[in-house]
mmCIF file of C-alpha atoms in Angstrom:
data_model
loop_
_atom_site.group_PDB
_atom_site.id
_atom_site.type_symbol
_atom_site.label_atom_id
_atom_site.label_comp_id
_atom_site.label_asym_id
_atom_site.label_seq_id
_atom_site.Cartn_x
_atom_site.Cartn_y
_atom_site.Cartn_z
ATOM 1 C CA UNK A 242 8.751 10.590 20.156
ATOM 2 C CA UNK A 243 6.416 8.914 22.421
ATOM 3 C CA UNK A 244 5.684 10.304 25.360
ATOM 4 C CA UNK A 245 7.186 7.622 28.702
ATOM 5 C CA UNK A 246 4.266 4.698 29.381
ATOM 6 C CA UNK A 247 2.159 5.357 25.432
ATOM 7 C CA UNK A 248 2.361 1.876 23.721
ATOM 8 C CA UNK A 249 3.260 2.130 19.815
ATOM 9 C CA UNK A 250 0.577 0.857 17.602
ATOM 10 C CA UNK A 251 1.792 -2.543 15.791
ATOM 11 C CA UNK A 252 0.706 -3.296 12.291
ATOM 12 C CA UNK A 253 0.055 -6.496 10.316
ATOM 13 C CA UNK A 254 1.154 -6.615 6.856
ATOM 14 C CA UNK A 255 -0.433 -8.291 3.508
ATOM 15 C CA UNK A 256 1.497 -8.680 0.183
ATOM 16 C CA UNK A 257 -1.117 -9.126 -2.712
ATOM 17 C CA UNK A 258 0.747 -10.294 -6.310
ATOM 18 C CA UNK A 259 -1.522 -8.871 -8.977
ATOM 19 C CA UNK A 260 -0.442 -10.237 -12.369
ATOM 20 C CA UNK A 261 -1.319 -8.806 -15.150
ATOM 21 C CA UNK A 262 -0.885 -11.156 -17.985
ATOM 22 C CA UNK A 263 -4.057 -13.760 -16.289
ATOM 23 C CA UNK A 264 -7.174 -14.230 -18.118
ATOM 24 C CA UNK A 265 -9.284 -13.410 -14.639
ATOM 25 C CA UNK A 266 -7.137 -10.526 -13.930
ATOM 26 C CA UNK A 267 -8.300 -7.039 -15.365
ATOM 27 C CA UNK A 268 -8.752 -3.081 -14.482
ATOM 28 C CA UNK A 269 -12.374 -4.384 -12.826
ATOM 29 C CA UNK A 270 -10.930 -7.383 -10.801
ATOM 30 C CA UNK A 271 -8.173 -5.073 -9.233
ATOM 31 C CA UNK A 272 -10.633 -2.406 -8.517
ATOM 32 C CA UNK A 273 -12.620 -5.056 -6.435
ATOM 33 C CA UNK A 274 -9.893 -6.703 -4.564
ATOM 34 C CA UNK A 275 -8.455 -3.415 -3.661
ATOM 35 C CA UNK A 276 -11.998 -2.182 -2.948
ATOM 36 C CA UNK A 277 -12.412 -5.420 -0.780
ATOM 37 C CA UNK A 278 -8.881 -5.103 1.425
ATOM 38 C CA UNK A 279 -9.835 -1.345 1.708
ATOM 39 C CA UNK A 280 -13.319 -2.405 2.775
ATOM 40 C CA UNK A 281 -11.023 -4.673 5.518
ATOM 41 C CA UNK A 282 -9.318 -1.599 6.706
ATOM 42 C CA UNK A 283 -5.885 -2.470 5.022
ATOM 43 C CA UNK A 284 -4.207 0.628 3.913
ATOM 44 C CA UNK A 285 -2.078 0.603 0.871
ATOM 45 C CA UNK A 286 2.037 0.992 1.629
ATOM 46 C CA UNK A 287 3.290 0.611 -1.396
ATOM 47 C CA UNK A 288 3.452 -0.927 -4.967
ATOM 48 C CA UNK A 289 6.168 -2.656 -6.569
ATOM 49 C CA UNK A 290 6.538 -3.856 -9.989
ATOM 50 C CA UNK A 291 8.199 -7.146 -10.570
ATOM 51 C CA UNK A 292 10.678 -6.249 -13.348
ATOM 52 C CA UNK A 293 11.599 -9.437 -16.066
ATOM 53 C CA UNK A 294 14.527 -8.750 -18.673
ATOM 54 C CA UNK A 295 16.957 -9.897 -20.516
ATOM 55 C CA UNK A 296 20.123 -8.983 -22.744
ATOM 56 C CA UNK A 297 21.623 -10.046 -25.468
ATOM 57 C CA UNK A 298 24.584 -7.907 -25.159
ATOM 58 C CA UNK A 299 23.438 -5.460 -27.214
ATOM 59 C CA UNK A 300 20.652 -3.867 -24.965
ATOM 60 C CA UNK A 301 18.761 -5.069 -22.254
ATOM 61 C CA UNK A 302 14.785 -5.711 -22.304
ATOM 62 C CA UNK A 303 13.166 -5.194 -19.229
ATOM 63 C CA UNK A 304 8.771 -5.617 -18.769
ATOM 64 C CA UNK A 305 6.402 -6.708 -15.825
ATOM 65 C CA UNK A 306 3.503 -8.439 -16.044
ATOM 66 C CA UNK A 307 3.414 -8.385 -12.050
ATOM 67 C CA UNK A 308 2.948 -5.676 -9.617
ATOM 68 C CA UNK A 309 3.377 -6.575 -6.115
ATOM 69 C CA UNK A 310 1.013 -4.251 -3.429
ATOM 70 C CA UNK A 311 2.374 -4.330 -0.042
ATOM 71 C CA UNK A 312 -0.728 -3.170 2.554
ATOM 72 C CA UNK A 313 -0.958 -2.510 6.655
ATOM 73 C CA UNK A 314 -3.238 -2.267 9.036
ATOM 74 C CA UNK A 315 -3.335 -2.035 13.261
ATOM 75 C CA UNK A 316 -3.884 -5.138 15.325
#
């Protein structure tokens, strides 16, 4: 707990959709925009595939192509 008068720090938040299945998307091109919003002082929260799928009734297909990365950092 915080001790009576200390503010609590406030965050900004960025969600950056990385999809996969683009021609200008790659290992390389992720490294560099993660790189770059590290470089900005964002700090990774969390990543979260998109899941696709279907069924047929039979089974269910499920893939991503997307991931979604969810970052902070302190105003």
């Amino acid at each position: 707990l915080k001790e009576c008068g200390e503010k609590m720090k406030k965050f900004e938040y960025k969600v950056f959709t990385f999809n996969n299945q683009t021609f200008i998307n790659n290992d390389i091109t992720l490294s560099a925009d993660l790189d770059k919003l590290g470089g900005e002082s964002w700090e990774l929260v969390s990543a979260l595939p998109i899941i696709d799928g279907n069924s047929d009734g039979k089974g269910t297909s499920v893939f991503t192509d997307e991931i979604k990365f969810i970052f902070k950092r302190e105003k």
